[in-house]
PDB file of C-alpha atoms in Angstrom:
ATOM      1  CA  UNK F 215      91.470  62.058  19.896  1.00  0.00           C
ATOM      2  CA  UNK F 216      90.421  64.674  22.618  1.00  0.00           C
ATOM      3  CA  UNK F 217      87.381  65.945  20.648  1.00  0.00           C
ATOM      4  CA  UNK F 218      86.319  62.853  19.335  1.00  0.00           C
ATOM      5  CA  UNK F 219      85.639  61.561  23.282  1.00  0.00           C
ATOM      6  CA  UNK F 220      84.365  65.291  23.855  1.00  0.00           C
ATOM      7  CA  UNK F 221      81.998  64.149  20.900  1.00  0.00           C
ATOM      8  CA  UNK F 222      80.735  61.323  22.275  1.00  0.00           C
ATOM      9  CA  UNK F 223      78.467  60.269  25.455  1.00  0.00           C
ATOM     10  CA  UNK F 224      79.871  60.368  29.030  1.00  0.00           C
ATOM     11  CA  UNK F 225      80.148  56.445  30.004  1.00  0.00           C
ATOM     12  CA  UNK F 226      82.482  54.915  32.414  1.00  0.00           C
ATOM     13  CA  UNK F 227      84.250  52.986  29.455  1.00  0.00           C
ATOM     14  CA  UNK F 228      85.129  56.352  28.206  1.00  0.00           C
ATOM     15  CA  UNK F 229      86.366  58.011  31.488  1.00  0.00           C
ATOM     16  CA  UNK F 230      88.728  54.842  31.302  1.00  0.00           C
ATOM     17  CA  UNK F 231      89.724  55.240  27.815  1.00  0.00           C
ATOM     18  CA  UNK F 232      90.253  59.021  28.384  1.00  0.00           C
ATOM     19  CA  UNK F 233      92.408  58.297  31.927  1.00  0.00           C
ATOM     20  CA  UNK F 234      94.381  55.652  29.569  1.00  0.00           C
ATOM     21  CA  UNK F 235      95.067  58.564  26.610  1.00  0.00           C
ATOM     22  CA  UNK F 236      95.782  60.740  28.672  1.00  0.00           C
ATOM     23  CA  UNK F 237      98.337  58.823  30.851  1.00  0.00           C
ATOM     24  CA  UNK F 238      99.934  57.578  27.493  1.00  0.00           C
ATOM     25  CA  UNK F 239     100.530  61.084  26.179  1.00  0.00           C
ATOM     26  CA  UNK F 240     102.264  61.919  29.596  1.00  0.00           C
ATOM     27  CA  UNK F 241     104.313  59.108  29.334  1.00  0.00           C
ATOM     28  CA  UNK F 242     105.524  59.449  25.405  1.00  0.00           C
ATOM     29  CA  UNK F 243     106.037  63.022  26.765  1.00  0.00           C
ATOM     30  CA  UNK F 244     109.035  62.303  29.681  1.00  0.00           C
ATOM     31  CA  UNK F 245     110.573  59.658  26.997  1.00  0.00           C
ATOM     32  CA  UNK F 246     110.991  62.111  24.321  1.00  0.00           C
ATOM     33  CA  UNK F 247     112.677  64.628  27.781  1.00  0.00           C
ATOM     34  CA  UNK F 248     114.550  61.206  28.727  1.00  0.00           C
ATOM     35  CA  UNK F 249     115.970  61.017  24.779  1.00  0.00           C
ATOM     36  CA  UNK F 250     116.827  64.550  24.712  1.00  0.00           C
ATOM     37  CA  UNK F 251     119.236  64.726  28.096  1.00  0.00           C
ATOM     38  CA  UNK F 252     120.216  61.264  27.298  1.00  0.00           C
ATOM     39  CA  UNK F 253     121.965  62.817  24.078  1.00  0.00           C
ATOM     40  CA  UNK F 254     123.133  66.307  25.732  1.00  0.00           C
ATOM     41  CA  UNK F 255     124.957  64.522  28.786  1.00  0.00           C
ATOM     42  CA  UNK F 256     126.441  61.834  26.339  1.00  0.00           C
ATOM     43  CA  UNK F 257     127.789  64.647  24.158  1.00  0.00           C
ATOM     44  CA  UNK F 258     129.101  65.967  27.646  1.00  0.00           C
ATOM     45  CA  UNK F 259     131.336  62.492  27.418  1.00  0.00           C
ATOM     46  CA  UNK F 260     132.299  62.656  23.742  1.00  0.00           C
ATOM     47  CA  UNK F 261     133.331  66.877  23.945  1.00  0.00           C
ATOM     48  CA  UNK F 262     136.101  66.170  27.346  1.00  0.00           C
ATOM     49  CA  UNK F 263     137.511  62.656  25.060  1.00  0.00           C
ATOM     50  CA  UNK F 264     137.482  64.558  22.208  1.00  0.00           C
ATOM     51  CA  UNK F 265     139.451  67.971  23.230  1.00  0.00           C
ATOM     52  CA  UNK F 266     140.896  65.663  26.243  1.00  0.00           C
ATOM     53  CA  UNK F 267     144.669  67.279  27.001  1.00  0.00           C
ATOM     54  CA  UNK F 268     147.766  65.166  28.107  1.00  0.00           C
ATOM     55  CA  UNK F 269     147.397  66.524  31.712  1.00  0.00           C
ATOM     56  CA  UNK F 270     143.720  65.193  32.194  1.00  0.00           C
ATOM     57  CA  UNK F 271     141.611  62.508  32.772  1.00  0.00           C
ATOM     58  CA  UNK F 272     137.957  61.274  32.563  1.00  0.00           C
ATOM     59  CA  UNK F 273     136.773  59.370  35.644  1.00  0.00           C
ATOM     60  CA  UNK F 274     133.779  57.469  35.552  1.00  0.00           C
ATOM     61  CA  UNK F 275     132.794  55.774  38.265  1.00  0.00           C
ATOM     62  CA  UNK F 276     130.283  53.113  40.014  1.00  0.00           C
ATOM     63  CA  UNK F 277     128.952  50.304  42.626  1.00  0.00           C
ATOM     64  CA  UNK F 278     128.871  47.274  41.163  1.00  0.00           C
ATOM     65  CA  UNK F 279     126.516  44.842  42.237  1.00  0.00           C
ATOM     66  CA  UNK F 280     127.605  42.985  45.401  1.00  0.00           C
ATOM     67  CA  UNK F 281     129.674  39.986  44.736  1.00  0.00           C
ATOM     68  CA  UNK F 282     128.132  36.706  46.448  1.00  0.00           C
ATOM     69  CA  UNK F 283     130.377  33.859  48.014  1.00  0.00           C
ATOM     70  CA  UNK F 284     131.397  31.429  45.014  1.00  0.00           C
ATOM     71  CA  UNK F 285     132.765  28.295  46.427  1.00  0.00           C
ATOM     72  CA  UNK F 286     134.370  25.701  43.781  1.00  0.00           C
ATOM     73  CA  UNK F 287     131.882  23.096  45.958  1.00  0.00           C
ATOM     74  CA  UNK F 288     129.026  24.208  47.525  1.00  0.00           C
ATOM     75  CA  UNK F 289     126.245  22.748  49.876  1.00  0.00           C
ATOM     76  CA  UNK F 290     123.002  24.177  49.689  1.00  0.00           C
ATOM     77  CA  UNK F 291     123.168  25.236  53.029  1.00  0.00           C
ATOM     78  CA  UNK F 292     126.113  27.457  52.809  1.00  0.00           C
ATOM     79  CA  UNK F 293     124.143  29.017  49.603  1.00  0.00           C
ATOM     80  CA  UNK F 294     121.292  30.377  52.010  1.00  0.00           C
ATOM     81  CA  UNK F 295     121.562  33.806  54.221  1.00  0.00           C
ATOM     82  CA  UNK F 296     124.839  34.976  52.068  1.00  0.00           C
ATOM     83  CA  UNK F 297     125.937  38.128  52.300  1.00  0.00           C
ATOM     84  CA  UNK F 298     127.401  40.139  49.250  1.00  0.00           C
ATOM     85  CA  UNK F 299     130.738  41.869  49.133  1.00  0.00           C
ATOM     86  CA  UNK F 300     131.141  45.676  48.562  1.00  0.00           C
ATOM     87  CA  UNK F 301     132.943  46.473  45.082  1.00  0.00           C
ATOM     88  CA  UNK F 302     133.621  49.654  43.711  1.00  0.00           C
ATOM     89  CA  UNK F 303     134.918  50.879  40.223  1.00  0.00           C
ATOM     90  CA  UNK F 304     136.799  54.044  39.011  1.00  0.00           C
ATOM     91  CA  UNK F 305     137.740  53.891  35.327  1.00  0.00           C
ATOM     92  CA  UNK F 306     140.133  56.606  34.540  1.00  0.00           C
ATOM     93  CA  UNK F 307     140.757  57.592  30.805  1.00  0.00           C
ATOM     94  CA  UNK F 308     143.906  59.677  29.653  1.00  0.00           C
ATOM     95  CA  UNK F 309     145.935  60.057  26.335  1.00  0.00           C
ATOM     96  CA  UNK F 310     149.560  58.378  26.064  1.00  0.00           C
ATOM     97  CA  UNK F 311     152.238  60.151  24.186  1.00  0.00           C
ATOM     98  CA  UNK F 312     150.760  59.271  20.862  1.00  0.00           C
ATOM     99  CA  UNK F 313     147.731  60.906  21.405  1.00  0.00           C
ATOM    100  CA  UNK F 314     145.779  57.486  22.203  1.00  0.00           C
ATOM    101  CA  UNK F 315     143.210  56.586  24.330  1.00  0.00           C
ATOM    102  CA  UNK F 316     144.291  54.488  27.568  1.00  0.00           C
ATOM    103  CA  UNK F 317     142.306  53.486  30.212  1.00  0.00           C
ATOM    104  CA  UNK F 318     143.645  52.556  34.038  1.00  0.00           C
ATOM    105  CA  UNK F 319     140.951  50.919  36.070  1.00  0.00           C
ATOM    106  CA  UNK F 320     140.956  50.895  40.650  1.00  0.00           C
ATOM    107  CA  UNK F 321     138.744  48.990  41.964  1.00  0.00           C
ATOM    108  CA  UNK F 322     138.423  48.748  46.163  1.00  0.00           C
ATOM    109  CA  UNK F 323     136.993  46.280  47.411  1.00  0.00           C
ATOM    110  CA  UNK F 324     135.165  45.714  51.079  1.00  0.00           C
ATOM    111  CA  UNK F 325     134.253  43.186  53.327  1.00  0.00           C
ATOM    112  CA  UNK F 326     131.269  45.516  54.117  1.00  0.00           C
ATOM    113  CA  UNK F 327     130.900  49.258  53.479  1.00  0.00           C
ATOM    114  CA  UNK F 328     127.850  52.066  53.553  1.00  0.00           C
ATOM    115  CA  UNK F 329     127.640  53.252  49.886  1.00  0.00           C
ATOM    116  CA  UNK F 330     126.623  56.609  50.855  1.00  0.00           C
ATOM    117  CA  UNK F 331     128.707  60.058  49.809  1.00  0.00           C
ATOM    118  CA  UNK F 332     131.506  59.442  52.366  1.00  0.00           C
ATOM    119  CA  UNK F 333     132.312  56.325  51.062  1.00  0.00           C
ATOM    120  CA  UNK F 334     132.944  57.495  47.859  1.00  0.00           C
ATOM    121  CA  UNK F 335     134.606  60.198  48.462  1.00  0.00           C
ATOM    122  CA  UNK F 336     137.026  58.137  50.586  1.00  0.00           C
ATOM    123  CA  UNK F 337     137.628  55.639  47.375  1.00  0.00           C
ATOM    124  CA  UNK F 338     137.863  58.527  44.972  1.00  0.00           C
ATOM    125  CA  UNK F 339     140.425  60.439  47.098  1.00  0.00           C
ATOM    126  CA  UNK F 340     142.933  56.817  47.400  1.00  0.00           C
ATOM    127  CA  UNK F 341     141.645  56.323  43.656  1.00  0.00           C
ATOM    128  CA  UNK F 342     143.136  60.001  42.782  1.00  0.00           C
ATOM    129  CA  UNK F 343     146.381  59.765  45.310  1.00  0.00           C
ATOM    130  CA  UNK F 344     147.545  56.863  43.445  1.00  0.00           C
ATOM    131  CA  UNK F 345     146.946  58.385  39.852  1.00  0.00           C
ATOM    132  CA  UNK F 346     149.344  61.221  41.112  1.00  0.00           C
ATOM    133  CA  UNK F 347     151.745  58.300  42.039  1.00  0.00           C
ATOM    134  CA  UNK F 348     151.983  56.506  39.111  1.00  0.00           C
ATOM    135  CA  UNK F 349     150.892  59.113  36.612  1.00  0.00           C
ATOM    136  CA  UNK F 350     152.618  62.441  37.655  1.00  0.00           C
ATOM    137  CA  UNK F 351     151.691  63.913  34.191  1.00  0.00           C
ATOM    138  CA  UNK F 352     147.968  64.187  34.957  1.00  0.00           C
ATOM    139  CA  UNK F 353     146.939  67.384  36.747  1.00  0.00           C
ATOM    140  CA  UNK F 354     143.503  67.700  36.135  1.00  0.00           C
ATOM    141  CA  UNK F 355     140.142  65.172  36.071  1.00  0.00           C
ATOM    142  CA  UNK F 356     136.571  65.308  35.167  1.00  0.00           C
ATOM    143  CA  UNK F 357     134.300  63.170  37.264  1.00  0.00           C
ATOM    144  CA  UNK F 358     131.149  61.311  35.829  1.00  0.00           C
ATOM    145  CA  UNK F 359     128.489  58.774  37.330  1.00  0.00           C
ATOM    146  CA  UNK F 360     124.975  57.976  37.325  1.00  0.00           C
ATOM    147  CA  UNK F 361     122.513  59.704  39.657  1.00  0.00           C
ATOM    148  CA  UNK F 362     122.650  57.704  42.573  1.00  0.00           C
ATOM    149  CA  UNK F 363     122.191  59.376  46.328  1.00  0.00           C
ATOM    150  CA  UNK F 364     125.696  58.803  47.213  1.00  0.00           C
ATOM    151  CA  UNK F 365     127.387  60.282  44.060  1.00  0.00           C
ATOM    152  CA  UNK F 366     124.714  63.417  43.508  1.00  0.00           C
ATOM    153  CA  UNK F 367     124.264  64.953  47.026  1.00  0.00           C
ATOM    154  CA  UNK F 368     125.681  68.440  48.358  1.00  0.00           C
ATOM    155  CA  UNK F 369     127.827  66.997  50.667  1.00  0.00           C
ATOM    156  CA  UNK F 370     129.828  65.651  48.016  1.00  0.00           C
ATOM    157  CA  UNK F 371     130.308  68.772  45.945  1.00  0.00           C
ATOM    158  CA  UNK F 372     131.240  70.502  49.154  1.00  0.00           C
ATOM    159  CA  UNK F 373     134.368  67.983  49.788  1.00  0.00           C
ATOM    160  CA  UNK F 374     135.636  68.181  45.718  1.00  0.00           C
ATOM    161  CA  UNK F 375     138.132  71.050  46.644  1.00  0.00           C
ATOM    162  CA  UNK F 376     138.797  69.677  49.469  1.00  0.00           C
ATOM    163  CA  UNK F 377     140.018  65.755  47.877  1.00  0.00           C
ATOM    164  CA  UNK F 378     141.568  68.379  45.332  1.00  0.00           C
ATOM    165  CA  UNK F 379     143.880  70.063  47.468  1.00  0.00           C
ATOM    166  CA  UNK F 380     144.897  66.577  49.268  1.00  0.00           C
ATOM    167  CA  UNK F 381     145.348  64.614  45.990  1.00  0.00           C
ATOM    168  CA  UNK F 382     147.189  67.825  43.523  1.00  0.00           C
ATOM    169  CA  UNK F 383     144.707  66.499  41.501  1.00  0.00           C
ATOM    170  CA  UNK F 384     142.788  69.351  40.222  1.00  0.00           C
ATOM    171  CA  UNK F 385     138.720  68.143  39.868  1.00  0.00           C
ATOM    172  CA  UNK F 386     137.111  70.583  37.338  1.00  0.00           C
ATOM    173  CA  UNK F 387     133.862  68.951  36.161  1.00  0.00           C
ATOM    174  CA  UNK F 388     131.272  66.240  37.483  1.00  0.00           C
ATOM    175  CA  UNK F 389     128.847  65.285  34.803  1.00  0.00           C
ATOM    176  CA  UNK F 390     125.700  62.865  35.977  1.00  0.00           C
ATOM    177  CA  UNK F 391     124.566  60.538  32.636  1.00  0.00           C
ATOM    178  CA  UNK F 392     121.479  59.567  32.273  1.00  0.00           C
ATOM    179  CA  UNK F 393     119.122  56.486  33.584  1.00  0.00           C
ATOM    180  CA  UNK F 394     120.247  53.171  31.360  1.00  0.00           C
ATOM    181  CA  UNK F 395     123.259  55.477  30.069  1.00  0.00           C
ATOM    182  CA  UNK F 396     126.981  56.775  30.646  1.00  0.00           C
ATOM    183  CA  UNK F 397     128.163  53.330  32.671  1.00  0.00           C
ATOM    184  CA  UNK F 398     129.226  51.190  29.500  1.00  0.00           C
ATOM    185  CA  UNK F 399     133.359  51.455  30.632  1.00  0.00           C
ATOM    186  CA  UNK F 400     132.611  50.632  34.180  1.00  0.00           C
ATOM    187  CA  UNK F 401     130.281  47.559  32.986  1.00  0.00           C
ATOM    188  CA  UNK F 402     132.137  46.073  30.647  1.00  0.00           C
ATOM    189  CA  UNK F 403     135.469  45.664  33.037  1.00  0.00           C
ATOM    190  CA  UNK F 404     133.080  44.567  35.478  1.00  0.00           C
ATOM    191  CA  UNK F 405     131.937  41.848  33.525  1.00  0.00           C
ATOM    192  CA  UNK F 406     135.409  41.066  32.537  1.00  0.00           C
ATOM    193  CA  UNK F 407     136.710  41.118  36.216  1.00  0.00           C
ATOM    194  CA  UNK F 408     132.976  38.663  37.272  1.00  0.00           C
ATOM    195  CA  UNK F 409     134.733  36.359  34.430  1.00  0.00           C
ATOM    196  CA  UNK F 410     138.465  36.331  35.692  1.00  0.00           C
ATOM    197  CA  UNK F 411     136.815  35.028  39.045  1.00  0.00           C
ATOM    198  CA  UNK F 412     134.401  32.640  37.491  1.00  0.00           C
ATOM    199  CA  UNK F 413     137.445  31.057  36.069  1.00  0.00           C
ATOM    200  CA  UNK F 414     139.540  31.080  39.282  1.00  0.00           C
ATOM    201  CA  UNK F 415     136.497  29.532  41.074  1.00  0.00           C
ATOM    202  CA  UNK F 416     136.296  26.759  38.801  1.00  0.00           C
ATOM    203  CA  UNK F 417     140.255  25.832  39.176  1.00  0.00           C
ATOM    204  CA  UNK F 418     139.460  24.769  42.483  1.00  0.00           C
ATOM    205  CA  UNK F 419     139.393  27.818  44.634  1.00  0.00           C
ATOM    206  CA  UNK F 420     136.764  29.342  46.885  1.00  0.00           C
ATOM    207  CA  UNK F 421     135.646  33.435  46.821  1.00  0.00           C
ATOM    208  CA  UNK F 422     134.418  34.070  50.514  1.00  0.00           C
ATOM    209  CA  UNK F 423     136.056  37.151  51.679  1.00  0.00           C
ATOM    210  CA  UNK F 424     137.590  40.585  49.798  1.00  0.00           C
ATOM    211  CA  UNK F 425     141.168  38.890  49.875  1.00  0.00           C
ATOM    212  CA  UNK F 426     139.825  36.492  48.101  1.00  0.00           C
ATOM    213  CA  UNK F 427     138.041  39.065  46.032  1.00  0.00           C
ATOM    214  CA  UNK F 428     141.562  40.436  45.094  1.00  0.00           C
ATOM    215  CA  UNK F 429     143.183  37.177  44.536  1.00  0.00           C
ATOM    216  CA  UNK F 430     140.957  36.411  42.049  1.00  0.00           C
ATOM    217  CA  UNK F 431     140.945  39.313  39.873  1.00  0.00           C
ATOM    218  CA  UNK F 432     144.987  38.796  40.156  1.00  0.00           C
ATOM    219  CA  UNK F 433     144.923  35.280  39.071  1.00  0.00           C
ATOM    220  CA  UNK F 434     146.777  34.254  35.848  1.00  0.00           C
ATOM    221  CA  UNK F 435     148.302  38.147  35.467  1.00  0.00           C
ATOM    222  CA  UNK F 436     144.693  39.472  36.691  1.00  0.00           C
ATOM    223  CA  UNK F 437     142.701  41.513  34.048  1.00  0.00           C
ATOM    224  CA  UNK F 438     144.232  44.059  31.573  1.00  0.00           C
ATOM    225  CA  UNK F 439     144.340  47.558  33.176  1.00  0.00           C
ATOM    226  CA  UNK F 440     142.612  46.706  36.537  1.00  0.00           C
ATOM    227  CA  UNK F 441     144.207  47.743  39.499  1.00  0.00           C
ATOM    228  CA  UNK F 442     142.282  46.013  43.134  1.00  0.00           C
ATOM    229  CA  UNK F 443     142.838  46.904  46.289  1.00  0.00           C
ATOM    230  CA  UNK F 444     140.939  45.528  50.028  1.00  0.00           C
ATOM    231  CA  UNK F 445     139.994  48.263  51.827  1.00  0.00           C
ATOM    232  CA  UNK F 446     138.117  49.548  54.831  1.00  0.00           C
ATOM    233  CA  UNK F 447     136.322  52.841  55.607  1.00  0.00           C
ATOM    234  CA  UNK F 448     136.758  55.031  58.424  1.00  0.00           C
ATOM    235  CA  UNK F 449     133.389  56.356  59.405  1.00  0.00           C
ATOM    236  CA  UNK F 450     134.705  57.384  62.648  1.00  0.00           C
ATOM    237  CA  UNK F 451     136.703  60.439  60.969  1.00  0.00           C
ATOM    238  CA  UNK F 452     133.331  61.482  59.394  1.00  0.00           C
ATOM    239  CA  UNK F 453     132.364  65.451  60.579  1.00  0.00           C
ATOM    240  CA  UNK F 454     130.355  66.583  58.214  1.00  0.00           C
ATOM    241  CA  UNK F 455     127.091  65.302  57.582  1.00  0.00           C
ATOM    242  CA  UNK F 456     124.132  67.808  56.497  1.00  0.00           C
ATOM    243  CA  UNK F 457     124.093  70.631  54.404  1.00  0.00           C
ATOM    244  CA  UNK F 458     121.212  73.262  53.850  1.00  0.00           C
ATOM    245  CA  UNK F 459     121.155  73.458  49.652  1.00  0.00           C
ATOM    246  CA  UNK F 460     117.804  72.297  48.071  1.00  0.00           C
ATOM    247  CA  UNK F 461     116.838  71.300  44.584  1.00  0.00           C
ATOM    248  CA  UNK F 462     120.183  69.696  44.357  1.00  0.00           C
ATOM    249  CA  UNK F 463     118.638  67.040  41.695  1.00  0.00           C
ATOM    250  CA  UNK F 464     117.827  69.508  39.159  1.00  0.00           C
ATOM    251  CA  UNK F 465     121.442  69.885  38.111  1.00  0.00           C
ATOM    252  CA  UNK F 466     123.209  67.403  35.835  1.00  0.00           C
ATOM    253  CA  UNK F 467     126.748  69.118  34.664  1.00  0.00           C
ATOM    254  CA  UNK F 468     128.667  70.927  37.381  1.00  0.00           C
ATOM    255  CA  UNK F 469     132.263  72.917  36.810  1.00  0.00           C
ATOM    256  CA  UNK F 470     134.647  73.516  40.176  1.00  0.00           C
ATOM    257  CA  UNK F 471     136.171  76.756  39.185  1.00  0.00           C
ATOM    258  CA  UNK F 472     138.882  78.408  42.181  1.00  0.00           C
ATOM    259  CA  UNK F 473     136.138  80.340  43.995  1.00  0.00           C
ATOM    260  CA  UNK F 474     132.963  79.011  43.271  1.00  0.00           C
ATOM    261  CA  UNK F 475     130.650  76.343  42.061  1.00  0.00           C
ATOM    262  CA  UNK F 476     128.723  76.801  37.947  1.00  0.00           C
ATOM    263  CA  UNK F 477     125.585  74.535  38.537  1.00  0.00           C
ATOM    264  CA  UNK F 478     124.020  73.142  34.764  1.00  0.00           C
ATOM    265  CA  UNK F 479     120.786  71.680  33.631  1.00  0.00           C
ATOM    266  CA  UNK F 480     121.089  68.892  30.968  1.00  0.00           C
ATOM    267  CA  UNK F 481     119.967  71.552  28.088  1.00  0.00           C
ATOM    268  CA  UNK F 482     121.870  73.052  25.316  1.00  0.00           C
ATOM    269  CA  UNK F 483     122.118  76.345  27.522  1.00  0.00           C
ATOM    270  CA  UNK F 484     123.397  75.222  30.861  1.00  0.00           C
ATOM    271  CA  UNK F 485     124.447  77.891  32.730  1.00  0.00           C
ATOM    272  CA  UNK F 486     121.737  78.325  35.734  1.00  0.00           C
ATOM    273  CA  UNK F 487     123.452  79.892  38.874  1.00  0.00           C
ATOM    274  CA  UNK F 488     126.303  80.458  40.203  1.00  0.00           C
ATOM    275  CA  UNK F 489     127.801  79.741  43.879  1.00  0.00           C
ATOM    276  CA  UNK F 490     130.636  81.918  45.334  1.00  0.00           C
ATOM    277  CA  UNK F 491     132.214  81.272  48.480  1.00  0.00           C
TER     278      UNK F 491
END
């Protein structure tokens, strides 16, 4: 295609054309690249479930969307100027005595909240104090999400030993999936949660606030595995805000080893640097 518009007479038709090919190849280009780490960080997934020991677990986590005021009646006045409620969802995955696959799911809710790296960190730290509570057997996690600012940021690797220490939950590996990938657990007990409070909504009750959030998800023996709790974050105990690391979202796989930090590309080599303390 390049030499047969080299061939032919400079018009502005072709410039277009040309601009268009060219554009397209660039394009078909970063979706084969998307395909390619879309596969490597889902086998990231597949190796931990696969080779997953007694004594860990596989976290994935996520924001759902905000949850809007359902009332069993409502006037189309109250439906104007409503403001959504802050969910958030950590799926934890661990082997049972028989070697099969069980899933626990803690969601917090908020009346409001900043979804920003201290936020999670907050909800992952209660999320991994109470897995240490009711499962004393698991000693060990692996963290995945998406790629969102508040999940992939250097503040939050800096405070991973730190909710380690404080939970005896030992974090050894944050994975970040892919755009449109790696969320499917969170999702689906999302939308099975959205449906538990459809159906309380329509018995007669109203959703305004998080309590009613958590009553919801609670009503008629509440939705298999799901754990909810109301809470509120402290941003007054917040200290540490900036950091001086750069290129942070060129790394995909991390490993938290006792002294320092493996950083990982999504490629089928991905060692790239190493950080000691």
């Amino acid at each position: 295609m390049q030499n047969a518009f080299e061939q032919l007479p400079p018009t502005e038709q072709l410039k277009d054309l040309q601009y268009d090919f060219e554009t397209a190849i660039a394009k078909i280009d970063e979706w084969k690249k998307h395909i390619l780490r879309t596969v490597n960080q889902a086998r990231a997934k597949t190796d931990i479930l696969d080779n997953l020991q007694s004594h860990q677990m596989l976290i994935i986590m996520d924001w759902a969307m905000k949850y809007l005021p359902n009332m069993f009646r409502e006037k189309q006045s109250d439906w104007y100027r409503q403001k959504g409620k802050n969910w958030h969802v950590i799926v934890g995955i661990f082997k049972n005595e028989n070697k099969d696959l069980k899933h626990r799911t803690f969601v917090h809710i908020m009346d409001s909240a900043k979804q920003d790296w201290y936020s999670v960190s907050s909800l992952l730290l209660h999320a991994l104090t109470t897995i240490k509570q009711q499962l004393p057997e698991i000693k060990e996690v692996f963290l995945r999400s998406d790629n969102a600012g508040c999940y992939k940021c250097g503040q939050i690797w800096l405070v991973m030993n730190e909710l380690s220490q404080q939970s005896g939950i030992a974090i050894r590996r944050y994975d970040y999936s892919e755009p449109q990938s790696g969320k499917s657990y969170c999702d689906a007990k999302i939308a099975h949660m959205r449906g538990k409070m459809q159906v309380y909504v329509l018995n007669g009750n109203n959703i305004n606030t998080a309590k009613d959030m958590k009553t919801a998800m609670d009503y008629q023996h509440g939705v298999s595995g799901v754990q909810s709790s109301v809470v509120a974050i402290k941003n007054e105990n917040l200290k540490f805000t900036s950091h001086k690391w750069k290129g942070i979202t060129n790394f995909n796989n991390l490993e938290f080893l006792r002294m320092e930090l493996k950083f990982g590309k999504p490629t089928i080599l991905a060692v790239d640097a190493f950080l000691q303390e």
